[in-house]
Amino acid sequence: MVRQGNIDNPPKTPLVPGFECSGIVEALGDSVKGYEIGDRVMAFVNYNAWAEVVCTPVEFVYKIPDDMSFSEAAAFPMNFVTAYTMLFEIANLREGMSVLVHSAGGGVGQAVAQLCSTVPNVTVFGTASTFKHEAIKDSVTHLFDRNADYVQEVKRISAEGVDIVLDCLCGDNTGKGLSLLKPLGTYILYGSSNMVTGETKSFFSFAKSWWQVEKVNPIKLYEENKVIAGFSLLNLLFKQGRSGLIRGVVEKLIGLYNQKKIKPVVDSLWALEEVKEAMQRIHDRGNIGKLILDVEKTPTPLMANDSTETSEAGEEEEDHEGDSENKERMPFIQ
């Protein structure tokens, strides 16, 4: 969405994208306390994360557990903080409730599924591309194809609907999500990926997505006892000054990680030179979990079963099976 400019006030080019990273502290500001050079950390960054050296205010930096890898740490902040805040801070997830999450095979979707498993008797409904179902079937109670009529599928299983709908798609899914809510249920919009359809920004897809959004009538919400909310972690952090709230969420999440109750799902590792192919994999909805740009990784040839194009660097390189410095990206989760 950033690449296509489908966000409010997109930054001017040239820019370095990326909002989260992990690494080792190399230098400290004069007034920074609580951290030392050499500490292993993860951080939120207001752009510029896809780089070898990153600078960010200390309020957005968190120490990582000793047994958490750097790739796991890079996959941790955005997905799990988003999922936790929506489920527990906004929707008040409790025992026996039900949740519908779109893009269940993505990073946030998998974080939602894992966090739901920490609460007894929570039913998770998920939509995802069919080829992802085998890999994620154990984390989601009921899985539907992303192109199926999931409203009818959910109602066939739960006639009353669900307690929480987490929507990263927008468009006509907004009206469908609201229609599925039980009384006192909560619908949360946290993205609008339906606006990204082609390789470049499309006014048509933007207008279509906007036009399909059901116009919300406050009186109808009142009569039906339904809650509608929005959540943007980046705005909460960088525009609304809620870093203290987010630090508390991160501490709770690290506690769950240490208890082995949650674990970031890493789809694949990519060299910085392979960012084009990595973004293509996301664009094609081929990933299960998070894609990581690893600054220590050298570009590798892509396998024949990869969903993305072969990079120029990959075409020119020989096979490095015996090269211990060459971190393998494959196999992807099948």
mmCIF file of C-alpha atoms in Angstrom:
data_model
loop_
_atom_site.group_PDB
_atom_site.id
_atom_site.type_symbol
_atom_site.label_atom_id
_atom_site.label_comp_id
_atom_site.label_asym_id
_atom_site.label_seq_id
_atom_site.Cartn_x
_atom_site.Cartn_y
_atom_site.Cartn_z
ATOM 1 C CA MET A 1 0.000 0.000 0.000
ATOM 2 C CA VAL A 2 2.884 2.347 0.752
ATOM 3 C CA ARG A 3 4.520 1.471 -2.558
ATOM 4 C CA GLN A 4 1.340 2.322 -4.458
ATOM 5 C CA GLY A 5 0.557 5.432 -2.413
ATOM 6 C CA ASN A 6 -2.716 3.965 -1.064
ATOM 7 C CA ILE A 7 -2.291 5.580 2.352
ATOM 8 C CA ASP A 8 -2.999 8.994 3.839
ATOM 9 C CA ASN A 9 -0.170 11.453 3.228
ATOM 10 C CA PRO A 10 2.215 9.034 1.531
ATOM 11 C CA PRO A 11 5.864 10.008 2.007
ATOM 12 C CA LYS A 12 7.759 11.648 -0.809
ATOM 13 C CA THR A 13 10.326 9.619 -2.702
ATOM 14 C CA PRO A 14 13.097 8.723 -2.421
ATOM 15 C CA LEU A 15 12.436 6.874 0.828
ATOM 16 C CA VAL A 16 13.392 3.690 2.670
ATOM 17 C CA PRO A 17 10.237 1.695 3.569
ATOM 18 C CA GLY A 18 9.704 -0.463 6.631
ATOM 19 C CA PHE A 19 8.174 0.014 10.092
ATOM 20 C CA GLU A 20 9.777 -2.703 12.240
ATOM 21 C CA CYS A 21 13.159 -4.328 12.650
ATOM 22 C CA SER A 22 15.455 -6.229 14.984
ATOM 23 C CA GLY A 23 19.184 -5.972 15.593
ATOM 24 C CA ILE A 24 21.991 -5.050 17.954
ATOM 25 C CA VAL A 25 22.339 -1.629 19.602
ATOM 26 C CA GLU A 26 25.307 0.115 18.013
ATOM 27 C CA ALA A 27 25.019 3.605 19.506
ATOM 28 C CA LEU A 28 22.943 5.492 22.099
ATOM 29 C CA GLY A 29 21.688 9.028 22.455
ATOM 30 C CA ASP A 30 23.177 11.029 25.333
ATOM 31 C CA SER A 31 20.085 10.768 27.547
ATOM 32 C CA VAL A 32 19.143 7.154 26.776
ATOM 33 C CA LYS A 33 18.880 4.908 29.823
ATOM 34 C CA GLY A 34 18.064 1.232 30.206
ATOM 35 C CA TYR A 35 19.944 0.089 27.115
ATOM 36 C CA GLU A 36 23.590 -0.657 26.403
ATOM 37 C CA ILE A 37 25.639 -1.072 23.257
ATOM 38 C CA GLY A 38 25.398 -4.722 22.248
ATOM 39 C CA ASP A 39 21.810 -5.250 23.488
ATOM 40 C CA ARG A 40 19.601 -7.420 21.276
ATOM 41 C CA VAL A 41 16.453 -5.414 20.478
ATOM 42 C CA MET A 42 13.415 -5.066 18.257
ATOM 43 C CA ALA A 43 11.891 -1.717 17.345
ATOM 44 C CA PHE A 44 9.201 0.225 15.564
ATOM 45 C CA VAL A 45 10.445 2.781 13.041
ATOM 46 C CA ASN A 46 8.504 5.500 11.210
ATOM 47 C CA TYR A 47 9.874 4.336 7.833
ATOM 48 C CA ASN A 48 13.554 3.505 7.139
ATOM 49 C CA ALA A 49 13.494 -0.005 8.671
ATOM 50 C CA TRP A 50 14.635 -1.808 5.492
ATOM 51 C CA ALA A 51 18.268 -0.900 6.050
ATOM 52 C CA GLU A 52 21.480 -2.096 7.675
ATOM 53 C CA VAL A 53 21.522 0.788 10.173
ATOM 54 C CA VAL A 54 18.349 2.196 11.759
ATOM 55 C CA CYS A 55 17.822 5.114 14.163
ATOM 56 C CA THR A 56 14.624 5.401 16.218
ATOM 57 C CA PRO A 57 13.530 7.023 19.514
ATOM 58 C CA VAL A 58 14.104 4.831 22.575
ATOM 59 C CA GLU A 59 10.363 4.772 23.343
ATOM 60 C CA PHE A 60 9.876 2.470 20.344
ATOM 61 C CA VAL A 61 12.665 -0.006 21.268
ATOM 62 C CA TYR A 62 12.255 -3.254 23.240
ATOM 63 C CA LYS A 63 14.747 -5.860 24.457
ATOM 64 C CA ILE A 64 14.161 -9.324 23.052
ATOM 65 C CA PRO A 65 14.309 -12.634 24.953
ATOM 66 C CA ASP A 66 17.596 -14.557 24.795
ATOM 67 C CA ASP A 67 16.047 -17.475 22.940
ATOM 68 C CA MET A 68 14.232 -15.331 20.335
ATOM 69 C CA SER A 69 16.039 -15.210 16.991
ATOM 70 C CA PHE A 70 16.495 -11.949 15.122
ATOM 71 C CA SER A 71 14.173 -13.130 12.352
ATOM 72 C CA GLU A 72 11.466 -13.961 14.906
ATOM 73 C CA ALA A 73 12.025 -10.582 16.586
ATOM 74 C CA ALA A 74 11.642 -8.726 13.283
ATOM 75 C CA ALA A 75 8.373 -10.601 12.715
ATOM 76 C CA PHE A 76 7.070 -9.945 16.218
ATOM 77 C CA PRO A 77 6.124 -6.291 16.932
ATOM 78 C CA MET A 78 3.668 -5.227 14.226
ATOM 79 C CA ASN A 79 1.682 -8.443 13.927
ATOM 80 C CA PHE A 80 1.352 -9.409 17.562
ATOM 81 C CA VAL A 81 0.815 -5.882 18.936
ATOM 82 C CA THR A 82 -1.891 -5.296 16.316
ATOM 83 C CA ALA A 83 -3.582 -8.617 17.081
ATOM 84 C CA TYR A 84 -3.352 -8.244 20.869
ATOM 85 C CA THR A 85 -4.626 -4.657 20.928
ATOM 86 C CA MET A 86 -7.612 -5.463 18.748
ATOM 87 C CA LEU A 87 -8.572 -8.632 20.603
ATOM 88 C CA PHE A 88 -8.021 -7.579 24.200
ATOM 89 C CA GLU A 89 -7.917 -3.770 24.363
ATOM 90 C CA ILE A 90 -10.731 -3.021 21.897
ATOM 91 C CA ALA A 91 -12.910 -6.142 21.560
ATOM 92 C CA ASN A 92 -12.405 -7.504 25.110
ATOM 93 C CA LEU A 93 -11.973 -11.133 24.048
ATOM 94 C CA ARG A 94 -13.155 -13.551 26.737
ATOM 95 C CA GLU A 95 -13.773 -17.253 27.229
ATOM 96 C CA GLY A 96 -16.322 -18.803 24.891
ATOM 97 C CA MET A 97 -16.349 -16.006 22.303
ATOM 98 C CA SER A 98 -15.958 -16.361 18.523
ATOM 99 C CA VAL A 99 -13.734 -14.446 16.101
ATOM 100 C CA LEU A 100 -13.714 -14.047 12.303
ATOM 101 C CA VAL A 101 -10.354 -13.002 10.837
ATOM 102 C CA HIS A 102 -9.597 -12.397 7.164
ATOM 103 C CA SER A 103 -6.238 -13.341 5.632
ATOM 104 C CA ALA A 104 -5.825 -15.995 8.318
ATOM 105 C CA GLY A 105 -2.597 -17.190 6.724
ATOM 106 C CA GLY A 106 -0.896 -13.807 6.944
ATOM 107 C CA GLY A 107 1.220 -12.440 9.764
ATOM 108 C CA VAL A 108 -1.586 -10.747 11.707
ATOM 109 C CA GLY A 109 -3.986 -13.605 10.987
ATOM 110 C CA GLN A 110 -1.608 -16.145 12.473
ATOM 111 C CA ALA A 111 -0.949 -13.893 15.485
ATOM 112 C CA VAL A 112 -4.719 -13.594 16.043
ATOM 113 C CA ALA A 113 -5.124 -17.372 15.907
ATOM 114 C CA GLN A 114 -2.300 -17.937 18.398
ATOM 115 C CA LEU A 115 -3.591 -15.312 20.840
ATOM 116 C CA CYS A 116 -7.112 -16.727 20.635
ATOM 117 C CA SER A 117 -5.689 -20.100 21.675
ATOM 118 C CA THR A 118 -4.567 -18.544 24.987
ATOM 119 C CA VAL A 119 -8.238 -18.042 25.961
ATOM 120 C CA PRO A 120 -10.400 -21.110 26.679
ATOM 121 C CA ASN A 121 -13.082 -22.167 24.195
ATOM 122 C CA VAL A 122 -12.587 -19.416 21.615
ATOM 123 C CA THR A 123 -13.799 -20.354 18.127
ATOM 124 C CA VAL A 124 -11.788 -18.872 15.253
ATOM 125 C CA PHE A 125 -13.280 -18.554 11.762
ATOM 126 C CA GLY A 126 -10.757 -17.658 9.078
ATOM 127 C CA THR A 127 -10.604 -16.909 5.365
ATOM 128 C CA ALA A 128 -7.495 -17.688 3.327
ATOM 129 C CA SER A 129 -6.441 -18.872 -0.114
ATOM 130 C CA THR A 130 -7.189 -22.591 -0.458
ATOM 131 C CA PHE A 131 -3.543 -23.596 -0.953
ATOM 132 C CA LYS A 132 -2.743 -22.231 2.528
ATOM 133 C CA HIS A 133 -5.386 -24.287 4.328
ATOM 134 C CA GLU A 134 -3.250 -27.372 4.944
ATOM 135 C CA ALA A 135 -0.492 -25.314 6.576
ATOM 136 C CA ILE A 136 -2.768 -23.315 8.906
ATOM 137 C CA LYS A 137 -5.635 -25.740 9.565
ATOM 138 C CA ASP A 138 -4.465 -26.535 13.105
ATOM 139 C CA SER A 139 -4.521 -22.868 14.194
ATOM 140 C CA VAL A 140 -8.020 -21.994 12.929
ATOM 141 C CA THR A 141 -11.233 -23.752 13.977
ATOM 142 C CA HIS A 142 -13.113 -23.236 10.693
ATOM 143 C CA LEU A 143 -11.358 -22.264 7.446
ATOM 144 C CA PHE A 144 -13.016 -20.922 4.304
ATOM 145 C CA ASP A 145 -11.643 -20.051 0.898
ATOM 146 C CA ARG A 146 -11.122 -16.297 0.543
ATOM 147 C CA ASN A 147 -13.415 -16.257 -2.515
ATOM 148 C CA ALA A 148 -16.214 -18.293 -0.923
ATOM 149 C CA ASP A 149 -19.460 -16.916 0.514
ATOM 150 C CA TYR A 150 -18.086 -16.911 4.053
ATOM 151 C CA VAL A 151 -21.176 -15.185 5.479
ATOM 152 C CA GLN A 152 -23.339 -18.215 4.686
ATOM 153 C CA GLU A 153 -20.583 -20.602 5.799
ATOM 154 C CA VAL A 154 -20.270 -18.896 9.191
ATOM 155 C CA LYS A 155 -24.045 -18.757 9.711
ATOM 156 C CA ARG A 156 -24.345 -22.418 8.798
ATOM 157 C CA ILE A 157 -22.030 -23.225 11.716
ATOM 158 C CA SER A 158 -23.073 -20.408 14.063
ATOM 159 C CA ALA A 159 -26.544 -19.107 13.272
ATOM 160 C CA GLU A 160 -26.116 -16.070 15.536
ATOM 161 C CA GLY A 161 -22.842 -15.056 13.897
ATOM 162 C CA VAL A 162 -19.644 -14.100 15.722
ATOM 163 C CA ASP A 163 -18.578 -11.820 18.558
ATOM 164 C CA ILE A 164 -15.581 -10.205 16.836
ATOM 165 C CA VAL A 165 -14.791 -9.471 13.183
ATOM 166 C CA LEU A 166 -11.235 -8.395 12.281
ATOM 167 C CA ASP A 167 -11.197 -6.977 8.756
ATOM 168 C CA CYS A 168 -8.049 -6.041 6.824
ATOM 169 C CA LEU A 169 -9.823 -6.058 3.448
ATOM 170 C CA CYS A 170 -12.476 -3.311 3.564
ATOM 171 C CA GLY A 171 -14.784 -2.841 0.557
ATOM 172 C CA ASP A 172 -17.912 -4.986 0.616
ATOM 173 C CA ASN A 173 -16.465 -7.014 3.496
ATOM 174 C CA THR A 174 -17.410 -4.175 5.852
ATOM 175 C CA GLY A 175 -21.125 -4.727 5.354
ATOM 176 C CA LYS A 176 -20.703 -8.501 5.477
ATOM 177 C CA GLY A 177 -18.742 -8.261 8.709
ATOM 178 C CA LEU A 178 -21.324 -6.049 10.379
ATOM 179 C CA SER A 179 -24.100 -8.420 9.313
ATOM 180 C CA LEU A 180 -22.301 -11.315 11.037
ATOM 181 C CA LEU A 181 -21.971 -9.613 14.419
ATOM 182 C CA LYS A 182 -23.893 -10.925 17.393
ATOM 183 C CA PRO A 183 -25.485 -8.349 19.734
ATOM 184 C CA LEU A 184 -22.657 -6.529 21.611
ATOM 185 C CA GLY A 185 -20.245 -7.779 18.938
ATOM 186 C CA THR A 186 -17.345 -5.684 17.654
ATOM 187 C CA TYR A 187 -16.227 -5.096 14.063
ATOM 188 C CA ILE A 188 -12.678 -3.714 13.702
ATOM 189 C CA LEU A 189 -11.209 -2.423 10.450
ATOM 190 C CA TYR A 190 -7.412 -2.443 10.486
ATOM 191 C CA GLY A 191 -6.528 -2.355 6.795
ATOM 192 C CA SER A 192 -7.859 -2.032 3.255
ATOM 193 C CA SER A 193 -5.892 -4.474 1.126
ATOM 194 C CA ASN A 194 -8.746 -4.715 -1.389
ATOM 195 C CA MET A 195 -7.480 -1.387 -2.715
ATOM 196 C CA VAL A 196 -4.309 -3.126 -3.884
ATOM 197 C CA THR A 197 -5.248 -5.133 -6.964
ATOM 198 C CA GLY A 198 -2.802 -4.416 -9.776
ATOM 199 C CA GLU A 199 0.898 -3.690 -9.949
ATOM 200 C CA THR A 200 0.382 0.059 -9.653
ATOM 201 C CA LYS A 201 -2.070 2.379 -7.940
ATOM 202 C CA SER A 202 -5.496 2.073 -9.482
ATOM 203 C CA PHE A 203 -8.104 4.786 -9.053
ATOM 204 C CA PHE A 204 -10.730 2.269 -10.175
ATOM 205 C CA SER A 205 -9.904 -0.269 -7.467
ATOM 206 C CA PHE A 206 -9.725 2.528 -4.879
ATOM 207 C CA ALA A 207 -13.108 3.924 -5.940
ATOM 208 C CA LYS A 208 -14.679 0.453 -6.151
ATOM 209 C CA SER A 209 -13.472 -0.440 -2.657
ATOM 210 C CA TRP A 210 -14.738 2.869 -1.263
ATOM 211 C CA TRP A 211 -18.099 2.556 -3.021
ATOM 212 C CA GLN A 212 -18.641 -0.987 -1.716
ATOM 213 C CA VAL A 213 -18.240 0.060 1.908
ATOM 214 C CA GLU A 214 -21.654 -0.026 3.528
ATOM 215 C CA LYS A 215 -22.596 3.402 4.804
ATOM 216 C CA VAL A 216 -22.857 2.968 8.562
ATOM 217 C CA ASN A 217 -26.018 4.241 10.206
ATOM 218 C CA PRO A 218 -25.402 5.114 13.899
ATOM 219 C CA ILE A 219 -29.072 4.558 14.708
ATOM 220 C CA LYS A 220 -28.850 1.042 13.284
ATOM 221 C CA LEU A 221 -25.774 0.343 15.438
ATOM 222 C CA TYR A 222 -27.740 1.547 18.461
ATOM 223 C CA GLU A 223 -30.773 -0.590 17.646
ATOM 224 C CA GLU A 224 -28.717 -3.732 16.926
ATOM 225 C CA ASN A 225 -26.244 -3.300 19.827
ATOM 226 C CA LYS A 226 -23.192 -3.468 17.581
ATOM 227 C CA VAL A 227 -19.776 -1.817 17.872
ATOM 228 C CA ILE A 228 -17.671 -0.628 14.935
ATOM 229 C CA ALA A 229 -14.056 0.437 15.415
ATOM 230 C CA GLY A 230 -10.863 1.148 13.519
ATOM 231 C CA PHE A 231 -7.279 0.447 14.469
ATOM 232 C CA SER A 232 -4.012 1.813 13.057
ATOM 233 C CA LEU A 233 -0.962 0.849 15.102
ATOM 234 C CA LEU A 234 1.295 3.243 13.186
ATOM 235 C CA ASN A 235 -0.965 6.217 13.869
ATOM 236 C CA LEU A 236 -1.290 5.203 17.519
ATOM 237 C CA LEU A 237 2.496 5.138 17.852
ATOM 238 C CA PHE A 238 3.734 7.948 15.644
ATOM 239 C CA LYS A 239 0.851 10.436 15.536
ATOM 240 C CA GLN A 240 -1.125 9.909 18.737
ATOM 241 C CA GLY A 241 1.689 9.375 21.234
ATOM 242 C CA ARG A 242 0.553 6.105 22.802
ATOM 243 C CA SER A 243 3.972 4.456 23.027
ATOM 244 C CA GLY A 244 3.446 3.807 26.761
ATOM 245 C CA LEU A 245 0.313 1.769 26.076
ATOM 246 C CA ILE A 246 2.106 -0.199 23.373
ATOM 247 C CA ARG A 247 5.091 -0.904 25.655
ATOM 248 C CA GLY A 248 2.701 -2.517 28.134
ATOM 249 C CA VAL A 249 1.272 -4.676 25.335
ATOM 250 C CA VAL A 250 4.767 -5.709 24.202
ATOM 251 C CA GLU A 251 5.671 -6.732 27.758
ATOM 252 C CA LYS A 252 2.566 -8.927 27.974
ATOM 253 C CA LEU A 253 3.360 -10.481 24.606
ATOM 254 C CA ILE A 254 6.957 -11.233 25.567
ATOM 255 C CA GLY A 255 5.577 -12.951 28.664
ATOM 256 C CA LEU A 256 3.380 -15.139 26.449
ATOM 257 C CA TYR A 257 6.372 -15.874 24.201
ATOM 258 C CA ASN A 258 8.469 -16.911 27.204
ATOM 259 C CA GLN A 259 5.637 -19.230 28.267
ATOM 260 C CA LYS A 260 5.772 -20.830 24.768
ATOM 261 C CA LYS A 261 2.164 -19.787 24.121
ATOM 262 C CA ILE A 262 2.914 -17.681 21.034
ATOM 263 C CA LYS A 263 5.620 -17.785 18.363
ATOM 264 C CA PRO A 264 6.079 -15.584 15.277
ATOM 265 C CA VAL A 265 5.471 -17.375 11.994
ATOM 266 C CA VAL A 266 8.287 -16.606 9.536
ATOM 267 C CA ASP A 267 7.455 -17.452 5.931
ATOM 268 C CA SER A 268 10.885 -16.840 4.410
ATOM 269 C CA LEU A 269 14.150 -14.891 4.577
ATOM 270 C CA TRP A 270 15.303 -12.581 1.772
ATOM 271 C CA ALA A 271 18.399 -10.548 1.021
ATOM 272 C CA LEU A 272 17.951 -6.782 0.709
ATOM 273 C CA GLU A 273 18.684 -7.155 -3.017
ATOM 274 C CA GLU A 274 15.671 -9.470 -3.303
ATOM 275 C CA VAL A 275 13.111 -6.987 -2.009
ATOM 276 C CA LYS A 276 11.330 -6.881 -5.369
ATOM 277 C CA GLU A 277 10.703 -10.634 -5.334
ATOM 278 C CA ALA A 278 9.744 -10.551 -1.653
ATOM 279 C CA MET A 279 7.130 -7.863 -2.298
ATOM 280 C CA GLN A 280 5.838 -9.810 -5.287
ATOM 281 C CA ARG A 281 5.269 -12.828 -3.024
ATOM 282 C CA ILE A 282 3.152 -10.685 -0.682
ATOM 283 C CA HIS A 283 1.322 -9.121 -3.624
ATOM 284 C CA ASP A 284 0.503 -12.623 -4.941
ATOM 285 C CA ARG A 285 -0.761 -13.626 -1.468
ATOM 286 C CA GLY A 286 1.744 -16.476 -1.490
ATOM 287 C CA ASN A 287 3.073 -16.070 2.051
ATOM 288 C CA ILE A 288 2.135 -17.819 5.265
ATOM 289 C CA GLY A 289 3.389 -15.553 8.017
ATOM 290 C CA LYS A 290 6.060 -12.902 7.739
ATOM 291 C CA LEU A 291 8.691 -12.219 5.094
ATOM 292 C CA ILE A 292 12.009 -11.069 6.575
ATOM 293 C CA LEU A 293 14.718 -8.974 4.931
ATOM 294 C CA ASP A 294 17.948 -10.384 6.389
ATOM 295 C CA VAL A 295 20.873 -7.959 5.960
ATOM 296 C CA GLU A 296 23.385 -10.796 6.423
ATOM 297 C CA LYS A 297 21.881 -12.973 3.710
ATOM 298 C CA THR A 298 23.289 -13.147 0.182
ATOM 299 C CA PRO A 299 20.887 -13.398 -2.776
ATOM 300 C CA THR A 300 19.999 -16.967 -3.720
ATOM 301 C CA PRO A 301 18.528 -18.482 -6.893
ATOM 302 C CA LEU A 302 14.816 -19.094 -6.603
ATOM 303 C CA MET A 303 13.430 -22.612 -6.710
ATOM 304 C CA ALA A 304 11.168 -23.741 -9.523
ATOM 305 C CA ASN A 305 8.149 -23.964 -7.202
ATOM 306 C CA ASP A 306 8.515 -20.360 -6.015
ATOM 307 C CA SER A 307 5.530 -18.134 -6.792
ATOM 308 C CA THR A 308 7.716 -15.159 -7.689
ATOM 309 C CA GLU A 309 9.927 -14.279 -10.612
ATOM 310 C CA THR A 310 13.594 -15.254 -10.626
ATOM 311 C CA SER A 311 15.756 -12.295 -9.698
ATOM 312 C CA GLU A 312 18.510 -11.081 -11.972
ATOM 313 C CA ALA A 313 20.984 -11.772 -9.178
ATOM 314 C CA GLY A 314 19.600 -15.290 -8.865
ATOM 315 C CA GLU A 315 19.930 -15.965 -12.595
ATOM 316 C CA GLU A 316 23.575 -14.951 -12.611
ATOM 317 C CA GLU A 317 24.634 -16.945 -9.553
ATOM 318 C CA GLU A 318 25.664 -20.561 -9.435
ATOM 319 C CA ASP A 319 24.137 -23.023 -7.016
ATOM 320 C CA HIS A 320 25.648 -22.495 -3.564
ATOM 321 C CA GLU A 321 24.402 -25.593 -1.758
ATOM 322 C CA GLY A 322 27.722 -25.996 0.036
ATOM 323 C CA ASP A 323 28.118 -22.335 0.947
ATOM 324 C CA SER A 324 27.557 -22.031 4.690
ATOM 325 C CA GLU A 325 27.447 -18.240 4.396
ATOM 326 C CA ASN A 326 24.489 -18.481 2.040
ATOM 327 C CA LYS A 327 21.308 -18.729 4.147
ATOM 328 C CA GLU A 328 18.672 -20.773 2.332
ATOM 329 C CA ARG A 329 15.329 -19.133 1.713
ATOM 330 C CA MET A 330 13.652 -22.354 0.629
ATOM 331 C CA PRO A 331 11.681 -24.327 1.291
ATOM 332 C CA PHE A 332 8.690 -22.128 1.841
ATOM 333 C CA ILE A 333 5.998 -23.449 4.133
ATOM 334 C CA GLN A 334 3.922 -25.719 1.923
#
